[in-house]
mmCIF file of C-alpha atoms and ligand atoms in Angstrom:
data_model
loop_
_atom_site.group_PDB
_atom_site.id
_atom_site.type_symbol
_atom_site.label_atom_id
_atom_site.label_comp_id
_atom_site.label_asym_id
_atom_site.label_seq_id
_atom_site.Cartn_x
_atom_site.Cartn_y
_atom_site.Cartn_z
ATOM 1 C CA MET A 1 0.000 0.000 0.000
ATOM 2 C CA VAL A 2 2.613 2.508 1.099
ATOM 3 C CA ASP A 3 5.003 1.317 -1.596
ATOM 4 C CA THR A 4 2.464 1.782 -4.390
ATOM 5 C CA LEU A 5 1.561 5.214 -3.102
ATOM 6 C CA LYS A 6 5.254 6.097 -2.983
ATOM 7 C CA ALA A 7 5.923 4.853 -6.502
ATOM 8 C CA GLU A 8 2.904 6.640 -7.944
ATOM 9 C CA THR A 9 3.664 9.881 -6.170
ATOM 10 C CA LEU A 10 7.334 9.956 -7.162
ATOM 11 C CA GLN A 11 6.294 9.323 -10.738
ATOM 12 C CA ALA A 12 3.730 12.136 -10.626
ATOM 13 C CA ILE A 13 6.361 14.484 -9.194
ATOM 14 C CA GLU A 14 8.764 13.616 -11.954
ATOM 15 C CA ALA A 15 6.025 14.131 -14.571
ATOM 16 C CA ALA A 16 4.988 17.608 -13.285
ATOM 17 C CA ALA A 17 5.781 20.028 -16.085
ATOM 18 C CA ASP A 18 5.752 23.284 -14.160
ATOM 19 C CA PRO A 19 5.560 24.616 -10.570
ATOM 20 C CA ALA A 20 1.727 24.771 -10.750
ATOM 21 C CA GLY A 21 1.468 21.099 -11.760
ATOM 22 C CA LEU A 22 3.824 20.158 -8.974
ATOM 23 C CA GLU A 23 1.707 21.994 -6.429
ATOM 24 C CA GLU A 24 -1.300 19.953 -7.563
ATOM 25 C CA VAL A 25 0.611 16.753 -6.819
ATOM 26 C CA ARG A 26 1.591 18.042 -3.385
ATOM 27 C CA VAL A 27 -2.002 18.925 -2.490
ATOM 28 C CA ALA A 28 -3.260 15.530 -3.706
ATOM 29 C CA VAL A 29 -0.816 13.690 -1.464
ATOM 30 C CA LEU A 30 0.082 15.876 1.508
ATOM 31 C CA GLY A 31 -2.832 18.342 1.479
ATOM 32 C CA LYS A 32 -5.650 18.258 4.064
ATOM 33 C CA LYS A 33 -7.561 15.759 1.984
ATOM 34 C CA GLY A 34 -4.429 14.191 0.484
ATOM 35 C CA ARG A 35 -3.749 10.469 0.340
ATOM 36 C CA VAL A 36 -0.955 10.416 2.929
ATOM 37 C CA THR A 37 -2.956 12.676 5.211
ATOM 38 C CA GLY A 38 -5.862 10.213 4.901
ATOM 39 C CA LEU A 39 -3.675 7.276 5.836
ATOM 40 C CA MET A 40 -2.397 9.219 8.860
ATOM 41 C CA LYS A 41 -5.969 9.738 10.008
ATOM 42 C CA ASP A 42 -6.614 5.983 9.726
ATOM 43 C CA LEU A 43 -3.812 5.247 12.213
ATOM 44 C CA GLY A 44 -6.208 5.810 15.136
ATOM 45 C CA GLY A 45 -8.124 2.586 14.306
ATOM 46 C CA LEU A 46 -5.076 0.335 14.545
ATOM 47 C CA ASP A 47 -3.746 -1.475 17.582
ATOM 48 C CA PRO A 48 -0.690 0.064 19.282
ATOM 49 C CA GLU A 49 2.011 -2.159 17.732
ATOM 50 C CA GLU A 50 0.713 -1.812 14.222
ATOM 51 C CA ARG A 51 0.119 1.918 14.692
ATOM 52 C CA LYS A 52 3.757 2.425 15.676
ATOM 53 C CA ALA A 53 5.198 0.581 12.687
ATOM 54 C CA ARG A 54 2.764 2.106 10.206
ATOM 55 C CA GLY A 55 3.154 5.582 11.659
ATOM 56 C CA ALA A 56 6.929 5.383 11.244
ATOM 57 C CA ALA A 57 6.555 4.155 7.647
ATOM 58 C CA LEU A 58 4.132 6.973 6.809
ATOM 59 C CA ASN A 59 6.437 9.568 8.331
ATOM 60 C CA ARG A 60 9.333 8.284 6.228
ATOM 61 C CA LEU A 61 7.094 8.378 3.155
ATOM 62 C CA LYS A 62 6.142 11.953 3.942
ATOM 63 C CA GLU A 63 9.795 12.938 4.256
ATOM 64 C CA GLU A 64 10.743 11.237 1.021
ATOM 65 C CA ILE A 65 7.877 12.857 -0.869
ATOM 66 C CA THR A 66 8.689 16.277 0.586
ATOM 67 C CA ALA A 67 12.329 15.905 -0.452
ATOM 68 C CA ALA A 68 11.302 14.813 -3.952
ATOM 69 C CA LEU A 69 8.876 17.764 -4.203
ATOM 70 C CA ASP A 70 11.596 20.212 -3.136
ATOM 71 C CA ALA A 71 14.095 18.796 -5.586
ATOM 72 C CA ARG A 72 11.636 18.878 -8.479
ATOM 73 C CA LYS A 73 10.550 22.365 -7.520
ATOM 74 C CA ALA A 74 14.116 23.639 -7.663
ATOM 75 C CA GLU A 75 14.549 21.905 -11.001
ATOM 76 C CA LEU A 76 11.362 23.418 -12.451
ATOM 77 C CA GLN A 77 12.181 26.894 -11.174
ATOM 78 C CA GLY A 78 15.649 26.654 -12.605
ATOM 79 C CA GLY A 79 14.112 25.579 -15.886
ATOM 80 C CA ALA A 80 11.649 28.474 -15.805
ATOM 81 C CA LEU A 81 14.504 30.881 -15.212
ATOM 82 C CA ALA A 82 16.541 29.365 -17.988
ATOM 83 C CA ALA A 83 13.548 29.553 -20.331
ATOM 84 C CA ARG A 84 12.971 33.172 -19.404
ATOM 85 C CA LEU A 85 16.626 34.032 -19.881
ATOM 86 C CA GLU A 86 16.501 32.336 -23.235
ATOM 87 C CA SER A 87 13.370 34.170 -24.369
ATOM 88 C CA GLU A 88 14.676 37.528 -23.143
ATOM 89 C CA ARG A 89 18.122 36.986 -24.496
ATOM 90 C CA LEU A 90 20.086 40.157 -25.247
ATOM 91 C CA ASP A 91 22.956 40.125 -27.648
ATOM 92 C CA VAL A 92 25.350 42.359 -25.782
ATOM 93 C CA THR A 93 27.778 42.249 -28.661
ATOM 94 C CA LEU A 94 25.440 44.418 -30.769
ATOM 95 C CA PRO A 95 26.555 48.056 -30.976
ATOM 96 C CA VAL A 96 24.578 50.433 -28.745
ATOM 97 C CA ARG A 97 22.226 52.758 -30.568
ATOM 98 C CA PRO A 98 24.489 55.485 -31.897
ATOM 99 C CA ALA A 99 24.147 58.825 -30.066
ATOM 100 C CA SER A 100 23.062 61.680 -32.292
ATOM 101 C CA GLU A 101 26.078 62.752 -34.301
ATOM 102 C CA GLY A 102 24.850 66.214 -35.181
ATOM 103 C CA ARG A 103 26.024 69.218 -33.228
ATOM 104 C CA ILE A 104 24.792 72.787 -32.940
ATOM 105 C CA HIS A 105 27.463 75.188 -34.177
ATOM 106 C CA PRO A 106 28.776 77.506 -31.431
ATOM 107 C CA ILE A 107 27.517 80.517 -33.422
ATOM 108 C CA SER A 108 23.970 79.141 -33.497
ATOM 109 C CA GLN A 109 24.240 78.216 -29.827
ATOM 110 C CA THR A 110 25.477 81.684 -28.897
ATOM 111 C CA ILE A 111 22.682 83.344 -30.897
ATOM 112 C CA ASP A 112 20.159 81.123 -29.092
ATOM 113 C CA GLU A 113 21.657 82.064 -25.722
ATOM 114 C CA ILE A 114 21.610 85.798 -26.506
ATOM 115 C CA THR A 115 18.040 85.480 -27.749
ATOM 116 C CA ALA A 116 16.967 83.654 -24.582
ATOM 117 C CA ILE A 117 18.390 86.423 -22.379
ATOM 118 C CA PHE A 118 16.832 89.300 -24.317
ATOM 119 C CA ALA A 119 13.536 87.488 -24.852
ATOM 120 C CA ASP A 120 13.364 87.278 -21.068
ATOM 121 C CA MET A 121 13.684 91.084 -20.961
ATOM 122 C CA GLY A 122 10.845 91.476 -23.463
ATOM 123 C CA PHE A 123 12.836 91.975 -26.679
ATOM 124 C CA VAL A 124 11.707 90.482 -29.972
ATOM 125 C CA VAL A 125 13.961 89.282 -32.786
ATOM 126 C CA ALA A 126 14.156 91.388 -35.965
ATOM 127 C CA GLU A 127 15.914 90.673 -39.235
ATOM 128 C CA GLY A 128 17.208 92.460 -42.272
ATOM 129 C CA PRO A 129 18.821 91.418 -45.570
ATOM 130 C CA ASP A 130 22.523 90.642 -45.998
ATOM 131 C CA ILE A 131 22.525 92.683 -49.217
ATOM 132 C CA GLU A 132 21.743 96.160 -48.033
ATOM 133 C CA SER A 133 21.387 99.547 -49.656
ATOM 134 C CA ASP A 134 24.144 102.039 -49.040
ATOM 135 C CA PHE A 135 21.443 104.261 -47.553
ATOM 136 C CA TYR A 136 20.411 101.837 -44.811
ATOM 137 C CA ASN A 137 23.931 100.617 -44.090
ATOM 138 C CA PHE A 138 25.443 104.115 -43.887
ATOM 139 C CA THR A 139 23.524 107.264 -44.762
ATOM 140 C CA ALA A 140 20.460 106.731 -42.579
ATOM 141 C CA LEU A 141 22.800 105.864 -39.712
ATOM 142 C CA ASN A 142 24.301 109.338 -39.964
ATOM 143 C CA ILE A 143 27.331 108.159 -41.922
ATOM 144 C CA PRO A 144 27.156 110.421 -44.999
ATOM 145 C CA PRO A 145 29.042 109.641 -48.238
ATOM 146 C CA GLU A 146 32.767 110.418 -47.923
ATOM 147 C CA HIS A 147 32.506 110.125 -44.133
ATOM 148 C CA PRO A 148 35.755 108.594 -42.787
ATOM 149 C CA ALA A 149 33.746 105.930 -40.899
ATOM 150 C CA ARG A 150 33.039 104.316 -44.265
ATOM 151 C CA GLN A 151 36.706 103.528 -44.757
ATOM 152 C CA MET A 152 36.842 101.837 -41.376
ATOM 153 C CA HIS A 153 34.328 99.277 -42.509
ATOM 154 C CA ASP A 154 36.263 97.724 -45.450
ATOM 155 C CA THR A 155 32.984 97.485 -47.305
ATOM 156 C CA PHE A 156 32.204 94.941 -50.015
ATOM 157 C CA TYR A 157 30.422 96.927 -52.713
ATOM 158 C CA LEU A 158 28.048 95.172 -55.105
ATOM 159 C CA PRO A 159 26.930 96.215 -58.592
ATOM 160 C CA ASP A 160 24.316 98.973 -58.383
ATOM 161 C CA ALA A 161 20.644 98.027 -57.981
ATOM 162 C CA PRO A 162 18.417 98.282 -61.094
ATOM 163 C CA ASP A 163 17.171 101.674 -59.845
ATOM 164 C CA GLY A 164 20.772 102.907 -59.680
ATOM 165 C CA GLY A 165 21.035 102.698 -55.882
ATOM 166 C CA ARG A 166 24.325 101.652 -54.419
ATOM 167 C CA ARG A 167 24.351 98.199 -52.770
ATOM 168 C CA VAL A 168 26.699 96.672 -50.232
ATOM 169 C CA LEU A 169 27.020 93.525 -48.172
ATOM 170 C CA ARG A 170 25.986 94.966 -44.819
ATOM 171 C CA THR A 171 29.041 95.822 -42.732
ATOM 172 C CA HIS A 172 27.071 95.691 -39.471
ATOM 173 C CA THR A 173 23.608 94.814 -38.172
ATOM 174 C CA SER A 174 22.841 98.477 -37.423
ATOM 175 C CA PRO A 175 20.777 98.922 -40.645
ATOM 176 C CA VAL A 176 18.184 96.659 -38.988
ATOM 177 C CA GLN A 177 17.639 99.562 -36.573
ATOM 178 C CA ILE A 178 16.660 101.759 -39.510
ATOM 179 C CA ARG A 179 14.406 99.109 -41.071
ATOM 180 C CA THR A 180 12.661 98.554 -37.755
ATOM 181 C CA MET A 181 12.143 102.219 -36.912
ATOM 182 C CA ARG A 182 10.789 102.856 -40.412
ATOM 183 C CA SER A 183 8.295 100.024 -40.191
ATOM 184 C CA VAL A 184 6.993 99.957 -36.632
ATOM 185 C CA LYS A 185 6.010 102.645 -34.155
ATOM 186 C CA PRO A 186 7.629 102.972 -30.734
ATOM 187 C CA PRO A 187 7.778 101.470 -28.184
ATOM 188 C CA ILE A 188 10.452 99.363 -29.876
ATOM 189 C CA ARG A 189 12.498 96.648 -28.219
ATOM 190 C CA ILE A 190 14.344 94.429 -30.711
ATOM 191 C CA ILE A 191 17.473 92.409 -31.094
ATOM 192 C CA ALA A 192 18.788 91.549 -34.536
ATOM 193 C CA PRO A 193 21.360 88.785 -34.830
ATOM 194 C CA GLY A 194 22.775 88.095 -38.265
ATOM 195 C CA ARG A 195 25.602 87.894 -40.774
ATOM 196 C CA THR A 196 27.808 90.851 -41.548
ATOM 197 C CA TYR A 197 30.655 91.309 -44.022
ATOM 198 C CA ARG A 198 33.946 93.165 -44.185
ATOM 199 C CA SER A 199 36.955 92.688 -46.410
ATOM 200 C CA ASP A 200 39.423 91.491 -43.801
ATOM 201 C CA TYR A 201 41.068 88.171 -42.923
ATOM 202 C CA ASP A 202 43.410 87.165 -40.077
ATOM 203 C CA MET A 203 43.348 85.439 -36.639
ATOM 204 C CA THR A 204 40.596 87.744 -35.436
ATOM 205 C CA HIS A 205 38.843 88.738 -38.697
ATOM 206 C CA THR A 206 36.910 86.798 -41.318
ATOM 207 C CA PRO A 207 35.158 88.374 -44.319
ATOM 208 C CA MET A 208 31.833 87.053 -43.020
ATOM 209 C CA PHE A 209 31.057 87.209 -39.332
ATOM 210 C CA HIS A 210 28.052 87.756 -37.086
ATOM 211 C CA GLN A 211 26.778 90.599 -34.983
ATOM 212 C CA VAL A 212 23.805 91.159 -32.778
ATOM 213 C CA GLU A 213 22.167 94.556 -32.656
ATOM 214 C CA ALA A 214 19.805 95.818 -29.984
ATOM 215 C CA LEU A 215 17.476 98.785 -30.202
ATOM 216 C CA VAL A 216 15.091 100.250 -27.653
ATOM 217 C CA VAL A 217 12.991 103.329 -28.408
ATOM 218 C CA ASP A 218 10.415 104.802 -26.092
ATOM 219 C CA GLU A 219 9.408 108.120 -24.612
ATOM 220 C CA ALA A 220 11.383 107.884 -21.405
ATOM 221 C CA THR A 221 14.322 105.712 -22.388
ATOM 222 C CA HIS A 222 17.574 106.933 -20.865
ATOM 223 C CA MET A 223 21.173 105.953 -20.372
ATOM 224 C CA GLY A 224 20.366 104.206 -17.081
ATOM 225 C CA HIS A 225 18.242 101.742 -19.030
ATOM 226 C CA LEU A 226 21.086 101.199 -21.464
ATOM 227 C CA LYS A 227 23.525 100.480 -18.669
ATOM 228 C CA GLY A 228 21.199 98.231 -16.690
ATOM 229 C CA CYS A 229 20.271 96.233 -19.754
ATOM 230 C CA ILE A 230 23.869 95.670 -20.859
ATOM 231 C CA ILE A 231 25.165 94.848 -17.375
ATOM 232 C CA GLU A 232 22.338 92.348 -16.925
ATOM 233 C CA PHE A 233 23.085 90.776 -20.292
ATOM 234 C CA CYS A 234 26.831 90.424 -19.676
ATOM 235 C CA ARG A 235 26.358 88.794 -16.296
ATOM 236 C CA ALA A 236 23.698 86.398 -17.593
ATOM 237 C CA PHE A 237 25.621 85.495 -20.749
ATOM 238 C CA PHE A 238 28.910 84.746 -19.023
ATOM 239 C CA ASP A 239 27.046 83.381 -15.998
ATOM 240 C CA ILE A 240 29.153 85.462 -13.582
ATOM 241 C CA ASP A 241 27.053 87.367 -11.027
ATOM 242 C CA ASP A 242 29.748 89.834 -10.007
ATOM 243 C CA LEU A 243 31.212 90.385 -13.495
ATOM 244 C CA PRO A 244 32.511 93.971 -13.588
ATOM 245 C CA VAL A 245 31.118 95.981 -16.525
ATOM 246 C CA ARG A 246 32.411 99.443 -17.417
ATOM 247 C CA PHE A 247 31.291 102.079 -19.936
ATOM 248 C CA ARG A 248 34.032 104.042 -21.672
ATOM 249 C CA PRO A 249 33.174 107.181 -23.693
ATOM 250 C CA SER A 250 33.578 106.561 -27.419
ATOM 251 C CA PHE A 251 32.261 107.664 -30.784
ATOM 252 C CA PHE A 252 29.772 106.219 -33.255
ATOM 253 C CA PRO A 253 28.053 108.405 -35.861
ATOM 254 C CA PHE A 254 24.637 106.903 -35.024
ATOM 255 C CA THR A 255 24.693 107.375 -31.245
ATOM 256 C CA GLU A 256 25.217 110.351 -28.959
ATOM 257 C CA PRO A 257 26.562 109.918 -26.386
ATOM 258 C CA SER A 258 28.405 106.741 -27.358
ATOM 259 C CA ALA A 259 30.340 104.274 -25.262
ATOM 260 C CA GLU A 260 32.333 101.134 -25.486
ATOM 261 C CA VAL A 261 31.616 98.380 -22.992
ATOM 262 C CA ASP A 262 34.411 96.563 -21.177
ATOM 263 C CA ILE A 263 34.066 93.504 -18.973
ATOM 264 C CA GLY A 264 36.433 92.283 -16.274
ATOM 265 C CA CYS A 265 39.096 89.776 -17.218
ATOM 266 C CA MET A 266 42.551 88.448 -16.480
ATOM 267 C CA ARG A 267 45.358 87.903 -18.951
ATOM 268 C CA SER A 268 48.134 85.609 -17.874
ATOM 269 C CA GLY A 269 50.433 83.293 -19.761
ATOM 270 C CA GLY A 270 48.585 83.825 -23.038
ATOM 271 C CA GLU A 271 45.307 82.841 -21.361
ATOM 272 C CA LEU A 272 42.262 85.016 -21.014
ATOM 273 C CA LYS A 273 39.771 84.563 -18.199
ATOM 274 C CA ILE A 274 36.516 86.495 -17.796
ATOM 275 C CA GLY A 275 35.641 87.695 -14.282
ATOM 276 C CA ALA A 276 36.474 90.148 -11.516
ATOM 277 C CA TYR A 277 40.251 90.052 -11.932
ATOM 278 C CA GLY A 278 41.097 93.742 -12.413
ATOM 279 C CA ASP A 279 41.882 93.824 -16.128
ATOM 280 C CA TRP A 280 39.444 94.970 -18.864
ATOM 281 C CA LEU A 281 38.310 93.643 -22.223
ATOM 282 C CA GLU A 282 36.171 95.477 -24.765
ATOM 283 C CA ILE A 283 33.119 93.592 -25.985
ATOM 284 C CA MET A 284 30.645 95.978 -27.598
ATOM 285 C CA GLY A 285 29.667 99.448 -28.728
ATOM 286 C CA CYS A 286 26.581 101.281 -27.537
ATOM 287 C CA GLY A 287 24.937 104.628 -27.072
ATOM 288 C CA MET A 288 21.787 106.735 -27.136
ATOM 289 C CA VAL A 289 20.265 106.765 -30.620
ATOM 290 C CA HIS A 290 21.351 109.980 -32.387
ATOM 291 C CA PRO A 291 18.463 112.422 -32.878
ATOM 292 C CA LYS A 292 19.349 112.595 -36.585
ATOM 293 C CA VAL A 293 18.910 108.829 -36.887
ATOM 294 C CA LEU A 294 15.463 108.997 -35.237
ATOM 295 C CA ASP A 295 14.606 111.847 -37.577
ATOM 296 C CA ASN A 296 15.812 109.854 -40.618
ATOM 297 C CA CYS A 297 13.260 107.216 -39.628
ATOM 298 C CA GLY A 298 10.339 109.573 -39.107
ATOM 299 C CA ILE A 299 10.482 109.352 -35.315
ATOM 300 C CA ASP A 300 10.212 112.662 -33.500
ATOM 301 C CA PRO A 301 13.429 113.071 -31.455
ATOM 302 C CA SER A 302 11.796 115.670 -29.220
ATOM 303 C CA ARG A 303 9.347 113.032 -28.050
ATOM 304 C CA TYR A 304 11.256 109.747 -28.323
ATOM 305 C CA GLN A 305 14.642 108.619 -27.178
ATOM 306 C CA GLY A 306 16.363 105.314 -27.581
ATOM 307 C CA PHE A 307 19.456 103.293 -26.931
ATOM 308 C CA ALA A 308 21.273 100.817 -29.106
ATOM 309 C CA PHE A 309 24.191 98.486 -28.945
ATOM 310 C CA GLY A 310 25.966 96.052 -31.171
ATOM 311 C CA MET A 311 28.499 93.310 -30.648
ATOM 312 C CA GLY A 312 30.376 90.593 -32.467
ATOM 313 C CA ILE A 313 28.935 87.141 -31.853
ATOM 314 C CA GLU A 314 32.089 85.170 -32.687
ATOM 315 C CA ARG A 315 34.017 87.318 -30.276
ATOM 316 C CA ILE A 316 31.812 86.637 -27.266
ATOM 317 C CA ALA A 317 31.479 82.971 -28.260
ATOM 318 C CA MET A 318 35.283 82.680 -28.347
ATOM 319 C CA LEU A 319 35.509 84.296 -24.923
ATOM 320 C CA LYS A 320 32.821 82.135 -23.354
ATOM 321 C CA TYR A 321 33.841 78.827 -24.882
ATOM 322 C CA GLY A 322 37.607 79.286 -25.091
ATOM 323 C CA ILE A 323 37.856 79.032 -28.865
ATOM 324 C CA PRO A 324 41.219 80.507 -29.834
ATOM 325 C CA ASP A 325 41.027 81.112 -33.602
ATOM 326 C CA LEU A 326 38.119 82.871 -35.294
ATOM 327 C CA ARG A 327 38.819 81.309 -38.673
ATOM 328 C CA THR A 328 38.066 77.795 -37.387
ATOM 329 C CA PHE A 329 34.379 78.771 -37.032
ATOM 330 C CA PHE A 330 33.986 78.625 -40.790
ATOM 331 C CA GLU A 331 36.275 75.787 -41.814
ATOM 332 C CA ALA A 332 33.454 73.217 -41.515
ATOM 333 C CA ASP A 333 35.804 70.741 -39.819
ATOM 334 C CA LEU A 334 33.634 68.012 -38.274
ATOM 335 C CA ARG A 335 36.220 67.227 -35.609
ATOM 336 C CA TRP A 336 36.164 70.876 -34.526
ATOM 337 C CA LEU A 337 32.365 70.879 -34.499
ATOM 338 C CA LYS A 338 32.309 67.699 -32.453
ATOM 339 C CA HIS A 339 34.604 69.320 -29.914
ATOM 340 C CA TYR A 340 33.049 72.795 -29.690
ATOM 341 C CA GLY A 341 29.475 72.009 -30.783
ATOM 342 C CA PHE A 342 26.370 71.533 -28.636
ATOM 343 C CA VAL A 343 23.909 68.667 -28.301
ATOM 344 C CA PRO A 344 20.800 69.567 -30.325
ATOM 345 C CA LEU A 345 18.164 68.928 -27.652
ATOM 346 C CA ASP A 346 19.865 71.097 -25.014
ATOM 347 C CA GLN A 347 17.981 74.293 -25.787
ATOM 348 C CA PRO A 348 19.373 77.332 -23.997
ATOM 349 C CA SER A 349 16.960 78.790 -21.466
ATOM 350 C CA LEU A 350 17.400 80.996 -18.426
ATOM 351 C CA ALA A 351 15.433 78.553 -16.282
ATOM 352 C CA VAL A 352 17.355 75.411 -17.169
ATOM 353 C CA GLY A 353 20.708 77.018 -17.945
ATOM 354 C CA LEU A 354 22.082 78.627 -21.069
ATOM 355 C CA SER A 355 24.666 75.988 -21.895
ATOM 356 C CA ARG A 356 25.132 72.610 -20.355
HETATM 357 N N1 DAH B 1 27.675 98.990 -35.660
HETATM 358 C C1 DAH B 1 28.837 99.087 -34.816
HETATM 359 C C2 DAH B 1 29.981 98.302 -35.430
HETATM 360 O O1 DAH B 1 29.765 97.491 -36.247
HETATM 361 C C3 DAH B 1 28.545 98.520 -33.449
HETATM 362 C C4 DAH B 1 27.590 99.400 -32.696
HETATM 363 C C5 DAH B 1 28.055 100.420 -31.893
HETATM 364 C C6 DAH B 1 26.236 99.198 -32.811
HETATM 365 C C7 DAH B 1 27.209 101.231 -31.198
HETATM 366 C C8 DAH B 1 25.349 100.015 -32.099
HETATM 367 C C9 DAH B 1 25.858 101.045 -31.299
HETATM 368 O O2 DAH B 1 24.046 99.868 -32.153
HETATM 369 O O3 DAH B 1 25.004 101.833 -30.624
HETATM 370 O O4 DAH B 1 31.110 98.494 -35.034
#
């Protein structure tokens, strides 16, 4: 009786295909209504001698079955794990998904950073054409023909326009001031990043480069606004809260008074570091819009005042990102771009950080 039960049970355990099937076998034999449990209950009807022998045999059977169940269980679980590992197999020799190869050029990045800062101050972006009339590039900005300032610009002249007007590749972004003031009424608050051109080429000059222009015109705009705006910009752009900023009197035909803006720096061992170190570095020109320029644009200078500034984008990008040679910006060398470029999804913002 016990032997048959043992043989049958061990066979059933061996035949169980998965942990659930094995549990069924256990319940059928050792469960409350299981066969071994039933035999145990029957022990009470036997006489003492028989009960002793039979009880011992049943206990041994129970132990053997339990051991067989445990062994099979471990086997089945191991098999389940192996099957799962097999079905979820990963080929770790496959190359990882390639990271995006593209990079944002430092010029684009810098323009985005400048835009983020000024957008936060309520400026909007304005644009003008690269091919500009002599009038917008010079005359309207209070630089009359034969004015010496024209020589300073190393202008690229183009064949005359069909109407006989003189055309140039714009030498600065300042003509966007004129275009804006002639097309919209104050209050005006724009920045105009873009390409500019001058016939010059060395470590610090390329025939094409970028500038960003800013223009604010309103009824009560004064030099304090100009200073506050520029100081705020410099500190945000270079991410240095105590960056010293100084305004040095200067001259531009289209502003009066005019100033050049210096920021704090340190020069040592051929290295340049931006910050409160005692030395000064020039980074932009600025001033109060000249009454003649307002007048040239049909804005009444007795009612409106404005300030403007302009700076070279490559220059501040070189300073911020430690790029030593201007010419490398335009050599389209992928290794350079990989080194100095920016990951496309890291959009500059004042909240998250301008550059990460
Ligand atoms: N246009 C000037 C240049 O290219 C820079 C500049 C100076 C722009 C003063 C301004 C300004 O708007 O107010 O050198």
